[in-house]
Short mmCIF file of C-alpha atoms in Angstrom, two decimals:
data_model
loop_
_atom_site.label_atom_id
_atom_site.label_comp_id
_atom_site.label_asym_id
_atom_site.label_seq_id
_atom_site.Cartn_x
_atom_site.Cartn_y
_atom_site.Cartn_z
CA UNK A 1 -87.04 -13.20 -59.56
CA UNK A 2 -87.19 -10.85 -56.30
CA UNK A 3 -89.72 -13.30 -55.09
CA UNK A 4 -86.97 -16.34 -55.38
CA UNK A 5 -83.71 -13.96 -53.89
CA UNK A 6 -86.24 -13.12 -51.13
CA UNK A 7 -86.82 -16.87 -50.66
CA UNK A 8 -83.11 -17.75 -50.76
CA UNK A 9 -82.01 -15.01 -48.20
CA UNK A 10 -84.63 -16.41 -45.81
CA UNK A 11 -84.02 -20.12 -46.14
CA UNK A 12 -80.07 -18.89 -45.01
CA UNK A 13 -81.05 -17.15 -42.35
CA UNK A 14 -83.03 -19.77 -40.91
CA UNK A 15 -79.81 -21.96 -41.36
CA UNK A 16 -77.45 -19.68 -39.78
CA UNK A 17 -80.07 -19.74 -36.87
CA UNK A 18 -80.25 -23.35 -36.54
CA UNK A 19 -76.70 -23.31 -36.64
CA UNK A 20 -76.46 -21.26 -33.62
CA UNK A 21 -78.72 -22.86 -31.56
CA UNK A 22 -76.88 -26.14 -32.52
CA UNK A 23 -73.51 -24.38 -31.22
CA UNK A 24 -75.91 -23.43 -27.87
CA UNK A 25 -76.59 -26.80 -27.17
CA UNK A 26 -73.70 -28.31 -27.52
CA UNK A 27 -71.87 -26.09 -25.53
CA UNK A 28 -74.67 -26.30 -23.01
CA UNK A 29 -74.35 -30.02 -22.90
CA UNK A 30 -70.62 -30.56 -22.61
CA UNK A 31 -70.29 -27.79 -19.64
CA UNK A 32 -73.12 -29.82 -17.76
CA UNK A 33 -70.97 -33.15 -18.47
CA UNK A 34 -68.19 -31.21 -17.37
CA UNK A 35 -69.83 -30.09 -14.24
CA UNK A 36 -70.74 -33.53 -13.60
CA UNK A 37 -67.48 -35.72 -13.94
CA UNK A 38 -66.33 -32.17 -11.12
CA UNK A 39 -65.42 -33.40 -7.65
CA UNK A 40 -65.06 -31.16 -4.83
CA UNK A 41 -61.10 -31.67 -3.54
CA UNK A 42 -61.23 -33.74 -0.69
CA UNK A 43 -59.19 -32.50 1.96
CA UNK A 44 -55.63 -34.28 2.85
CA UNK A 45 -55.77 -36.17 5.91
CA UNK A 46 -52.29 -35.57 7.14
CA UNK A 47 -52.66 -31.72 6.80
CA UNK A 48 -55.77 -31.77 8.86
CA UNK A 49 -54.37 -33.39 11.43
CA UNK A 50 -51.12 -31.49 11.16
CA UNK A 51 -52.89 -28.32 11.83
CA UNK A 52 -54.14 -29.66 15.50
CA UNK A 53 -50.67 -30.90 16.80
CA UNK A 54 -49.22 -28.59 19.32
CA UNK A 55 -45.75 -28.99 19.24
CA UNK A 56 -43.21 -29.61 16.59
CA UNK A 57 -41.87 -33.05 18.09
CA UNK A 58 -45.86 -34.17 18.35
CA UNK A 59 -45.76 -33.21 14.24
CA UNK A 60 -42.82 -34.86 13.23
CA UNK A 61 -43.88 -38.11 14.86
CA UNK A 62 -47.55 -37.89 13.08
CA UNK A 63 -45.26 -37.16 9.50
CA UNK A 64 -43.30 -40.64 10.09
CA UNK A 65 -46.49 -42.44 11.83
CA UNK A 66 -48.31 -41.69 8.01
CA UNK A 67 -45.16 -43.05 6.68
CA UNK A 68 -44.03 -46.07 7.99
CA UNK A 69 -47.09 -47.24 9.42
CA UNK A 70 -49.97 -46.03 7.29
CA UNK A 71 -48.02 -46.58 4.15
CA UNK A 72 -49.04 -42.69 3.05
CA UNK A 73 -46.69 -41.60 0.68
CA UNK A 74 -45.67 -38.18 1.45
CA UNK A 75 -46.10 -35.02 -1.53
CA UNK A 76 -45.03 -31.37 -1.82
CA UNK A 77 -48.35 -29.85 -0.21
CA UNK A 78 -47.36 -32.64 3.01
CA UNK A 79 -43.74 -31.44 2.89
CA UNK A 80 -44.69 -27.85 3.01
CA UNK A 81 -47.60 -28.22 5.86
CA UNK A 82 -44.44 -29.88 8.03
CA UNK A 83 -41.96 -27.15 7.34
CA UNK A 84 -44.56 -24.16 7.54
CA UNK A 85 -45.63 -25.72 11.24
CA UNK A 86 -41.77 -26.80 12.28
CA UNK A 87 -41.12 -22.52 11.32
CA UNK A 88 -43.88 -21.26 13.07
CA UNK A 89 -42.29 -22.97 16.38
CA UNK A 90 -38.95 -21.83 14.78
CA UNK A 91 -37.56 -25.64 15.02
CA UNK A 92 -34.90 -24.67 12.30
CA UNK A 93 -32.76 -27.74 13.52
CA UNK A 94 -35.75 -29.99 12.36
CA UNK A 95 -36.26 -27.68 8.97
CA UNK A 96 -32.99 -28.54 8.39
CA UNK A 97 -33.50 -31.78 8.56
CA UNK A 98 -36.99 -32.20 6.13
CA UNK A 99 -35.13 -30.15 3.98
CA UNK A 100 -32.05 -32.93 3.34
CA UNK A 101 -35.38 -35.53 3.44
CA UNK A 102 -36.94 -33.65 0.38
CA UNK A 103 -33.21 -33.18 -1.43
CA UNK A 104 -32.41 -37.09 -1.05
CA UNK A 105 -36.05 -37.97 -2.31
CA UNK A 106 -35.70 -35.30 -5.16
CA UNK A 107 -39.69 -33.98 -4.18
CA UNK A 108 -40.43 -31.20 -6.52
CA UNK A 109 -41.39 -28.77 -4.24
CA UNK A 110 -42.81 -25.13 -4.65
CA UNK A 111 -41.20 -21.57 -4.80
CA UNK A 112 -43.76 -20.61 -2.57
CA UNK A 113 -42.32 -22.78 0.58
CA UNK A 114 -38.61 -21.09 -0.13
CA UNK A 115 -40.22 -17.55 0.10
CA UNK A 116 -42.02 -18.60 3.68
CA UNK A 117 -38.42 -20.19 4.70
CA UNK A 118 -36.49 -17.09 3.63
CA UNK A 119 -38.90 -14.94 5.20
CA UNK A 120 -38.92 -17.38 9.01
CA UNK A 121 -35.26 -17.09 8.89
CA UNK A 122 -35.22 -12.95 8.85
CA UNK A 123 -37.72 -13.01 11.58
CA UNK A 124 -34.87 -15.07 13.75
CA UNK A 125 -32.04 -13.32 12.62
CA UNK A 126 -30.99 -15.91 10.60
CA UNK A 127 -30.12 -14.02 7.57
CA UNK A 128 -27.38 -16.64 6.12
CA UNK A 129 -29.51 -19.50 6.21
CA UNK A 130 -32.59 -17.13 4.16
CA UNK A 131 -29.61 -15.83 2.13
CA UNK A 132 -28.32 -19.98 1.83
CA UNK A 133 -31.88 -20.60 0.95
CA UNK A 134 -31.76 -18.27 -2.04
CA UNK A 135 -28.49 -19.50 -3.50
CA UNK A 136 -29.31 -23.22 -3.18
CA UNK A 137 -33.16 -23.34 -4.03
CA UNK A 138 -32.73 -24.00 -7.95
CA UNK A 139 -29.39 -26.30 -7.66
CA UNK A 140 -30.37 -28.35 -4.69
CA UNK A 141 -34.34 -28.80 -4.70
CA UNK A 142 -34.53 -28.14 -8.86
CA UNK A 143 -36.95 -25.15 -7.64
CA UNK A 144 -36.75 -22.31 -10.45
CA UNK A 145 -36.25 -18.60 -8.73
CA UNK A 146 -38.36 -16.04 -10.27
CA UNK A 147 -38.44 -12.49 -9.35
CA UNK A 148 -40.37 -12.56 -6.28
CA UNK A 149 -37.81 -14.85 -4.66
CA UNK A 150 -34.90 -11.97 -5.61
CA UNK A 151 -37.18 -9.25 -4.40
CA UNK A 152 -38.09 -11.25 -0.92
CA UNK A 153 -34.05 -12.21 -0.29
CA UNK A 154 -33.11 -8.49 -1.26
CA UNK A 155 -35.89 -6.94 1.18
CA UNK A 156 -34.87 -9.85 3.71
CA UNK A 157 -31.02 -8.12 3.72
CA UNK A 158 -32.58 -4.39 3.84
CA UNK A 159 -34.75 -5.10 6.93
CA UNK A 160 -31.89 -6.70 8.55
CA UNK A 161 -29.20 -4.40 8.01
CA UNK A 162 -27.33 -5.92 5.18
CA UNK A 163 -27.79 -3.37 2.47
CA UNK A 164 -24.54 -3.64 1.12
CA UNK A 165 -25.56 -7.33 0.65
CA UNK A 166 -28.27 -6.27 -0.58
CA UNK A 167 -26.80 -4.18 -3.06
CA UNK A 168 -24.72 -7.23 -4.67
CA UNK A 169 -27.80 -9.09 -5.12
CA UNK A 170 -29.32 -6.46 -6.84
CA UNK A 171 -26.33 -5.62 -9.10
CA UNK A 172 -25.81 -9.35 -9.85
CA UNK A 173 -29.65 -10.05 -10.78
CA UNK A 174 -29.19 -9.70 -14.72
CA UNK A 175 -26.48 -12.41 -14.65
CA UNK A 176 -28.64 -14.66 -12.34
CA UNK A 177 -31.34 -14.16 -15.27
CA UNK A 178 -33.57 -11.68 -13.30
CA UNK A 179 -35.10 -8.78 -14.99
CA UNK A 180 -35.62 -6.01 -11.79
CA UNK A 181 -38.88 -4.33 -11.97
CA UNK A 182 -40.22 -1.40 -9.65
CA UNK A 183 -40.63 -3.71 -6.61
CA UNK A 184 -36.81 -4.50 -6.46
CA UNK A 185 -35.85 -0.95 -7.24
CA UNK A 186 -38.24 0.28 -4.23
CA UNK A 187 -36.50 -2.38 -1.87
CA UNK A 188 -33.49 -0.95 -2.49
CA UNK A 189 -34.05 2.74 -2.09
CA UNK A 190 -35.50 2.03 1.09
CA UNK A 191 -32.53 0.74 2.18
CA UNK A 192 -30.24 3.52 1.54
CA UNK A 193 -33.48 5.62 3.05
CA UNK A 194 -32.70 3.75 6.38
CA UNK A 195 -29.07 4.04 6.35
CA UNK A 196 -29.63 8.05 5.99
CA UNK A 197 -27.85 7.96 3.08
CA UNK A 198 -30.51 10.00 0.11
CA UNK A 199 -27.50 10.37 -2.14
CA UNK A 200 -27.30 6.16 -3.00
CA UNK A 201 -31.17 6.44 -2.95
CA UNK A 202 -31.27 8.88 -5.68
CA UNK A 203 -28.78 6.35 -7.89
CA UNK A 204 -31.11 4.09 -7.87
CA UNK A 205 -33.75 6.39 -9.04
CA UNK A 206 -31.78 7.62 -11.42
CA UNK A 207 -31.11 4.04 -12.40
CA UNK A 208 -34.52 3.05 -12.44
CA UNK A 209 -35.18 6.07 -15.56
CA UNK A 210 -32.22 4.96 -17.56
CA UNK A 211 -33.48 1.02 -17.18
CA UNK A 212 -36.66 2.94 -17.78
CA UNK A 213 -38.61 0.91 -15.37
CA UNK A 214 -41.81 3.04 -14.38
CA UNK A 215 -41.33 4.29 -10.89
CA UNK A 216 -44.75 3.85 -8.69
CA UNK A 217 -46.24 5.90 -6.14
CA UNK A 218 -44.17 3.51 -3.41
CA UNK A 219 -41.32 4.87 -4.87
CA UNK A 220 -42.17 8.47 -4.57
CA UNK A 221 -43.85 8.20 -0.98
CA UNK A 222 -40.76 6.75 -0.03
CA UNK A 223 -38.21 9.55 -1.34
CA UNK A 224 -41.06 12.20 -0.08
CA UNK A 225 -41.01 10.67 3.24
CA UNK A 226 -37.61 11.05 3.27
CA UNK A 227 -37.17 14.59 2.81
CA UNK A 228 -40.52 15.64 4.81
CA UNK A 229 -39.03 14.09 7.49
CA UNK A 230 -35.96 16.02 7.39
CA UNK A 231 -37.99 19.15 6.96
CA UNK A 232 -37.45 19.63 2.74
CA UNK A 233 -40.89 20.48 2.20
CA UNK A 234 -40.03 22.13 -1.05
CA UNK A 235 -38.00 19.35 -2.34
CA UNK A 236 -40.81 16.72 -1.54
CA UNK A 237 -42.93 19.29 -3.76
CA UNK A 238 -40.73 19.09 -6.33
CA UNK A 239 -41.17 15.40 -6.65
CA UNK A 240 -45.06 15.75 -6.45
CA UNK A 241 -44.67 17.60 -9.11
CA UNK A 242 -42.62 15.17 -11.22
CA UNK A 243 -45.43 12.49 -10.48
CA UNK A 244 -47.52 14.78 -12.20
CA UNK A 245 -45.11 14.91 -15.01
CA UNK A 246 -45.18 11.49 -15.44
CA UNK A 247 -48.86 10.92 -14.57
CA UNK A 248 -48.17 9.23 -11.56
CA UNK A 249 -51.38 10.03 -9.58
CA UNK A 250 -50.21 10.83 -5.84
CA UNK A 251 -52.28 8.83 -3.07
CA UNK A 252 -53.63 10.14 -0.17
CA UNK A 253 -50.33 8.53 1.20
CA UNK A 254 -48.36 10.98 -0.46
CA UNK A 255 -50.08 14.01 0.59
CA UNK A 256 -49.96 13.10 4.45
CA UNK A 257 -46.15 12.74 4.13
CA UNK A 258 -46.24 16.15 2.80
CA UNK A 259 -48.35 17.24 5.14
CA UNK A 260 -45.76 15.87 8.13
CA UNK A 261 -43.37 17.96 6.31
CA UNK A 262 -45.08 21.28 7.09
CA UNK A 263 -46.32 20.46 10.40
CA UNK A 264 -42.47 19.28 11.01
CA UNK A 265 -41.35 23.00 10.16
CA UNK A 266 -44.45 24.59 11.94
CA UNK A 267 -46.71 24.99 9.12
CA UNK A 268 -49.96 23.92 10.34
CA UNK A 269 -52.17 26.07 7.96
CA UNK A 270 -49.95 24.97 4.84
CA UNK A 271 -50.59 21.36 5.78
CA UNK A 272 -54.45 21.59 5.99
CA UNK A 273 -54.33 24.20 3.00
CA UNK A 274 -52.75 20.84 1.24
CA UNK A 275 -55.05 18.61 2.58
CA UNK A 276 -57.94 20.87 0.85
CA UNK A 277 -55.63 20.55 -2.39
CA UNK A 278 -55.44 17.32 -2.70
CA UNK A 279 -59.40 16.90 -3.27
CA UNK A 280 -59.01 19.56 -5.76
CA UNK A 281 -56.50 17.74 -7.63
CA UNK A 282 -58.57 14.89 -7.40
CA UNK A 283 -56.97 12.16 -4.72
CA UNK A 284 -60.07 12.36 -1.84
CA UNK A 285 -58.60 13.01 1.54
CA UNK A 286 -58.80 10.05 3.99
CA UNK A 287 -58.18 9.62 7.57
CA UNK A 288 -54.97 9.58 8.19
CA UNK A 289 -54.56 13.20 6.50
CA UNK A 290 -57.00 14.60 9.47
CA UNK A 291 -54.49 12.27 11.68
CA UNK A 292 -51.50 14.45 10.27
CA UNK A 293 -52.92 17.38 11.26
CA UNK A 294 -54.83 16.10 14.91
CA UNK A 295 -51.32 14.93 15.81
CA UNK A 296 -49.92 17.83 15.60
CA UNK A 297 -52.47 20.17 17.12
CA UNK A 298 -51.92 17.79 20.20
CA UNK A 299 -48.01 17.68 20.10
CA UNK A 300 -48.69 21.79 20.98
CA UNK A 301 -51.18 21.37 22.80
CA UNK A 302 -53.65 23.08 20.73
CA UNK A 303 -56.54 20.53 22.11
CA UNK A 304 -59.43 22.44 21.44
CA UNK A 305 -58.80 22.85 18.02
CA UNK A 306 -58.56 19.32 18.19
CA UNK A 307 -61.68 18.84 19.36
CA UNK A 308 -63.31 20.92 16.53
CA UNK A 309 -61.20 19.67 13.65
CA UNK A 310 -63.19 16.33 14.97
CA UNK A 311 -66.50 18.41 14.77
CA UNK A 312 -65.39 19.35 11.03
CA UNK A 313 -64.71 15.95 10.48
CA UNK A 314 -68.20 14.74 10.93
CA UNK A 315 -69.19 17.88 9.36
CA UNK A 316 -67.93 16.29 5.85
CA UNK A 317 -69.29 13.14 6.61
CA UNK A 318 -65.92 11.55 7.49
CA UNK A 319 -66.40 9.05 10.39
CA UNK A 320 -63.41 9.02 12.49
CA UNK A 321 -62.36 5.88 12.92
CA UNK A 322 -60.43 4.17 16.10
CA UNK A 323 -57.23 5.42 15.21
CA UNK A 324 -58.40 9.09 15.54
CA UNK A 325 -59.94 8.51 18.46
CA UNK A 326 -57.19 7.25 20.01
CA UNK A 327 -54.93 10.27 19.04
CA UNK A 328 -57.13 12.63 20.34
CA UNK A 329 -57.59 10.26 23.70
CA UNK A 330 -54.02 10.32 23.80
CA UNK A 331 -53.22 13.70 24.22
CA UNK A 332 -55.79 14.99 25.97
CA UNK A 333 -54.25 12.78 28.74
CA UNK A 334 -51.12 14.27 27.90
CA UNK A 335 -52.75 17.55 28.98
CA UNK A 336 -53.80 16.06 32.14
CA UNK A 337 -57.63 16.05 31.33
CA UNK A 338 -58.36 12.60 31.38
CA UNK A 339 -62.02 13.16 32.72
CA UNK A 340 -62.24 15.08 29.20
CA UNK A 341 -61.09 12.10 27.53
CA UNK A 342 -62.84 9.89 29.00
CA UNK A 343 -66.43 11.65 27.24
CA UNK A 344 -64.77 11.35 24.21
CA UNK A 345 -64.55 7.34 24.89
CA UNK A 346 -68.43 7.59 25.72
CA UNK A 347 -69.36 9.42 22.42
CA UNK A 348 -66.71 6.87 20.33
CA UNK A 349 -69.05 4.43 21.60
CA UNK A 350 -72.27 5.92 20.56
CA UNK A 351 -70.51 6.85 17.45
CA UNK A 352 -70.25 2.84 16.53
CA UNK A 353 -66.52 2.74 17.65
CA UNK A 354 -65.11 -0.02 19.64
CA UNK A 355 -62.27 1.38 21.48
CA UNK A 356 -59.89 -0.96 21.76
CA UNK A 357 -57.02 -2.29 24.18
CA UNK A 358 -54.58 0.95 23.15
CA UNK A 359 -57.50 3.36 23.77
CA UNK A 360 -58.36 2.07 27.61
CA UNK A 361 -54.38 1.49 28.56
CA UNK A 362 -54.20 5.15 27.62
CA UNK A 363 -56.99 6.71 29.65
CA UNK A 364 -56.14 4.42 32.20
CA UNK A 365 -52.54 5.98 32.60
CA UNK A 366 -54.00 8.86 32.10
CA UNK A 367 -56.04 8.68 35.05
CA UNK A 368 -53.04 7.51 37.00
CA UNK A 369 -51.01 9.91 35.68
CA UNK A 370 -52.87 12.83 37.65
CA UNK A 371 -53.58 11.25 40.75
CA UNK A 372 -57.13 10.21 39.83
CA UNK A 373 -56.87 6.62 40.50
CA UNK A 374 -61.22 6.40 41.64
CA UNK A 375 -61.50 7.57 37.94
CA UNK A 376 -58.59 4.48 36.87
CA UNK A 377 -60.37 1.92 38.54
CA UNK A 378 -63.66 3.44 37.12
CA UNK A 379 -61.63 2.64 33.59
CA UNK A 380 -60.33 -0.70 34.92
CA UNK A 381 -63.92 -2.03 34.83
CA UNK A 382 -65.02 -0.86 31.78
CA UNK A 383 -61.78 -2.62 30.39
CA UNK A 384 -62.13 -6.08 31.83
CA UNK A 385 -65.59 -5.62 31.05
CA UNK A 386 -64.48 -5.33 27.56
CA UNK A 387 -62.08 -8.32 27.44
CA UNK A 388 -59.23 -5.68 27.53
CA UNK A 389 -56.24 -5.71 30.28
CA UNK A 390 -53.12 -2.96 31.02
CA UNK A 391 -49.71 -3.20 31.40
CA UNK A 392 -48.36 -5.04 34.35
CA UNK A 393 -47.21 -1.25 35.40
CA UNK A 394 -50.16 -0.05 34.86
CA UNK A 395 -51.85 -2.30 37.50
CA UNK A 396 -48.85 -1.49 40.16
CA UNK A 397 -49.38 2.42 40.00
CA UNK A 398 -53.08 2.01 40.20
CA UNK A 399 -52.71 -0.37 43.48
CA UNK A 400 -50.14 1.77 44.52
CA UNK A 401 -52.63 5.07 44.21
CA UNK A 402 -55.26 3.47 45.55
CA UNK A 403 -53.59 2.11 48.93
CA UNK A 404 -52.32 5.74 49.41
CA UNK A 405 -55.35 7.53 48.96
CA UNK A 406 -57.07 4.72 51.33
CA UNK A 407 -58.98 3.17 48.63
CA UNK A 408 -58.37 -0.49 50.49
CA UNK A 409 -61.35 -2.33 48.69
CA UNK A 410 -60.46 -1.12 45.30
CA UNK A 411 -56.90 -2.04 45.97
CA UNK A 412 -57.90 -5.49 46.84
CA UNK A 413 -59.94 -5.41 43.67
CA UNK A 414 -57.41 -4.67 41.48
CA UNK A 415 -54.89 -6.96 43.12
CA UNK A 416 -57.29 -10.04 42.96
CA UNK A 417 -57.55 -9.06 39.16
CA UNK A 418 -53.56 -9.28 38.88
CA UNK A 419 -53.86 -12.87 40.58
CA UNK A 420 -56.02 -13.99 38.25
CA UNK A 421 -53.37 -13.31 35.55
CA UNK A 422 -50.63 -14.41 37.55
CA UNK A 423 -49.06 -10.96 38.12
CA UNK A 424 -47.09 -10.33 41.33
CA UNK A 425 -46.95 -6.08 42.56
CA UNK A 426 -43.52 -4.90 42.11
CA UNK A 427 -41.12 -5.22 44.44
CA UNK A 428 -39.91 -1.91 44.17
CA UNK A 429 -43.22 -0.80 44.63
CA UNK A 430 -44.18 -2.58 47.81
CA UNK A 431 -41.25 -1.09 49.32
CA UNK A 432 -42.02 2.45 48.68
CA UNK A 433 -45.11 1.82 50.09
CA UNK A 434 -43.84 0.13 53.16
CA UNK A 435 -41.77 3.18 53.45
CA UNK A 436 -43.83 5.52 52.92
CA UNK A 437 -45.71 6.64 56.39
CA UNK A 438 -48.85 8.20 54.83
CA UNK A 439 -49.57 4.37 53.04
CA UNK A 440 -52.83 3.91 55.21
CA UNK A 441 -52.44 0.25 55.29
CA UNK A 442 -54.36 -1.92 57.30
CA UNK A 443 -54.59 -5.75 58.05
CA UNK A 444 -56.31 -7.05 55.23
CA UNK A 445 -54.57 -4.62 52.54
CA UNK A 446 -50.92 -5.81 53.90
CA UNK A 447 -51.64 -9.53 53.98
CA UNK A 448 -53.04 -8.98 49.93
CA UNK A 449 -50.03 -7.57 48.83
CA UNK A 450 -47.89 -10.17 50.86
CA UNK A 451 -49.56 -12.85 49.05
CA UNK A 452 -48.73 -10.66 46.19
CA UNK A 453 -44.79 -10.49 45.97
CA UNK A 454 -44.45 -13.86 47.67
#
């Protein structure tokens, strides 16, 4: 009898196996029929060559040329690939046009291409045509708003201004069907932040709870911000502390804000006490908190200390990255040691950091700035040698410096460097030099800068 249930239990397991490997196979099989009936997407035709026409006349008359004499007939992702090149060389006339086009042809189009035409009309200052754009998108062009359209056409009013705008948008949302979440919440305390006014910011925080919609950490760094930069340390502390509450973890964001705060009311050591707080609560400190606190050690002038909270820096295996160079760069010019500054662009470089165009225009004004202009033009190479250029004023003072000090061939130098990127001297400045007795000119150094400001 055991003998037989032994026999039966093993004659079903040996089904249940074949049964699996049956499953297996098939599955096997149809994903490899699948694979095979896959083709990759060939690319549109009309996009491609959309994407090499230069101006928007030249892609307007390849649209209609795929038209009327190709016979293509014209989709959404064609229709979008027009507008998105017609905004780029803001030719809102011509949008304005393709956009009657796709309502008379009824072309289902994407919410994706409203966003982009909302977001092209705030760069121009064309808020009532984004705000036009918002109203008309589902009636006109049967395109369905979702949230992220409200949230783009309410941050599109903030950064422009319109906040009161703004604010009837965002009151209106539940009757236009819209159910806010954190993002538009944030959008809107950020613009009462900008108008100065922390009282309307705080009803919408407050309104946020009762809604209870989850704040983030945005909207915490952004009331933080707010009162570190007005010097409420404690306050901002207060609302660290709340985060906390709420398990909200703060970022490394929120502790440089903080960290502003005290170096705002002259509380250096607080700020790097915080900074060592912050790992202990468990957020690692990044760069930008050792950029807190090396932006303010310059802003007094404190530059050695700058120079070793670098050392420390490397000490704990941070790497400092261009950005901290470039503070440090900064104002140790500031301090009038730009020969100083100009080792700590030499061991950036050795470090693995590229400086980059910021870095040189610095050092170079720097240079300038204290009368050094052999060590500018010294700079000057190294920057065109780098692909790098400086400020049309930049170039004046150090032609300027140089013709005064003598310096005729590295005058000439410099000024055949502004010719070869079309820059003319200053007027201004070849007058004060004309005027100025101790100029040193000769021949060859006037007729340059002739050809220069003619």
């Amino acid at each position: 009898m055991n003998h037989l249930r032994r026999r039966t239990t093993l004659t079903q397991t040996q089904s249940i196996q074949h049964i699996i490997i049956f499953i297996n196979q098939y599955h096997t099989n149809n994903n490899n029929n699948n694979n095979v009936h896959k083709r990759p997407r060939r690319p549109i035709q009309f996009i491609t060559n959309l994407k090499q026409t230069q101006n928007p006349d030249e892609a307007l008359s390849l649209f209609n040329h795929y038209q009327h004499e190709l016979g293509y007939k014209h989709d959404y992702p064609s229709y979008a690939s027009l507008i998105y090149t017609l905004l780029r060389n803001r030719a809102f006339e011509s949008v304005e046009n393709v956009l009657s086009y796709i309502q008379q042809r009824n072309i289902k189009c994407g919410e994706t291409m409203f966003i982009a035409l909302m977001q092209h009309y705030a760069k121009a200052n064309l808020v009532d045509n984004a705000v036009k754009v918002f109203d008309t998108m589902h009636r006109l062009y049967n395109c369905e708003r979702t949230l992220q359209s409200l949230n783009v056409i309410i941050n599109v009013l903030v950064d422009n201004g319109s906040v009161y705008e703004a604010k009837k948008i965002f009151n209106d949302a539940y009757k236009m069907g819209f159910r806010r979440n954190a993002v538009t919440f944030n959008v809107m305390i950020k613009g009462w932040l900008k108008r100065d006014d922390f009282d309307e910011a705080t009803k919408v925080f407050e309104e946020m709870l009762e809604k209870r919609v989850q704040p983030s950490v945005v909207t915490y760094n952004s009331l933080i911000g707010y009162l570190c930069r007005k010097g409420e340390v404690n306050k901002g502390l207060e609302l660290l502390e709340d985060m906390r509450v709420k398990r909200k973890f703060p970022n490394a964001v929120t502790y440089a804000l903080l960290m502003e705060g005290y170096c705002f009311n002259g509380e250096y050591d607080e700020a790097k006490k915080l900074m060592f707080d912050m790992a202990y609560r468990g957020c690692k400190p990044k760069l930008m908190n050792f950029g807190v606190l090396m932006s303010d050690l310059g802003k007094r002038g404190k530059i050695d200390e700058a120079k070793s909270l670098l050392a420390e820096m490397k000490k704990r295996r941070f790497k400092p990255d261009v950005v901290t160079y470039n503070i440090f760069i900064n104002y140790m010019c500031k301090e009038g040691r730009p020969s100083d500054a100009y080792k700590v662009l030499i061991e950036m470089q050795i470090n693995g950091r590229e400086p980059n165009a910021a870095t040189y225009r610095t050092l170079l004004d720097g240079f300038c700035q204290v009368g050094d202009f052999e060590g500018g033009l010294k700079v000057l190479n190294v920057m065109l040698t780098s692909r790098h250029s400086p400020r049309p004023q930049t170039f004046d003072c150090l032609v300027m410096g140089l013709l005064k000090s003598g310096k005729i061939d590295g005058a000439c130098f410099v000024m055949e460097e502004m010719s070869k990127r079309k820059l003319t001297l200053d007027l201004n400045a070849w007058e004060a030099l004309i005027n100025d007795n101790g100029c040193g000119l000769n021949e060859s150094g006037s007729q340059m800068v002739t050809e220069l400001i003619s």
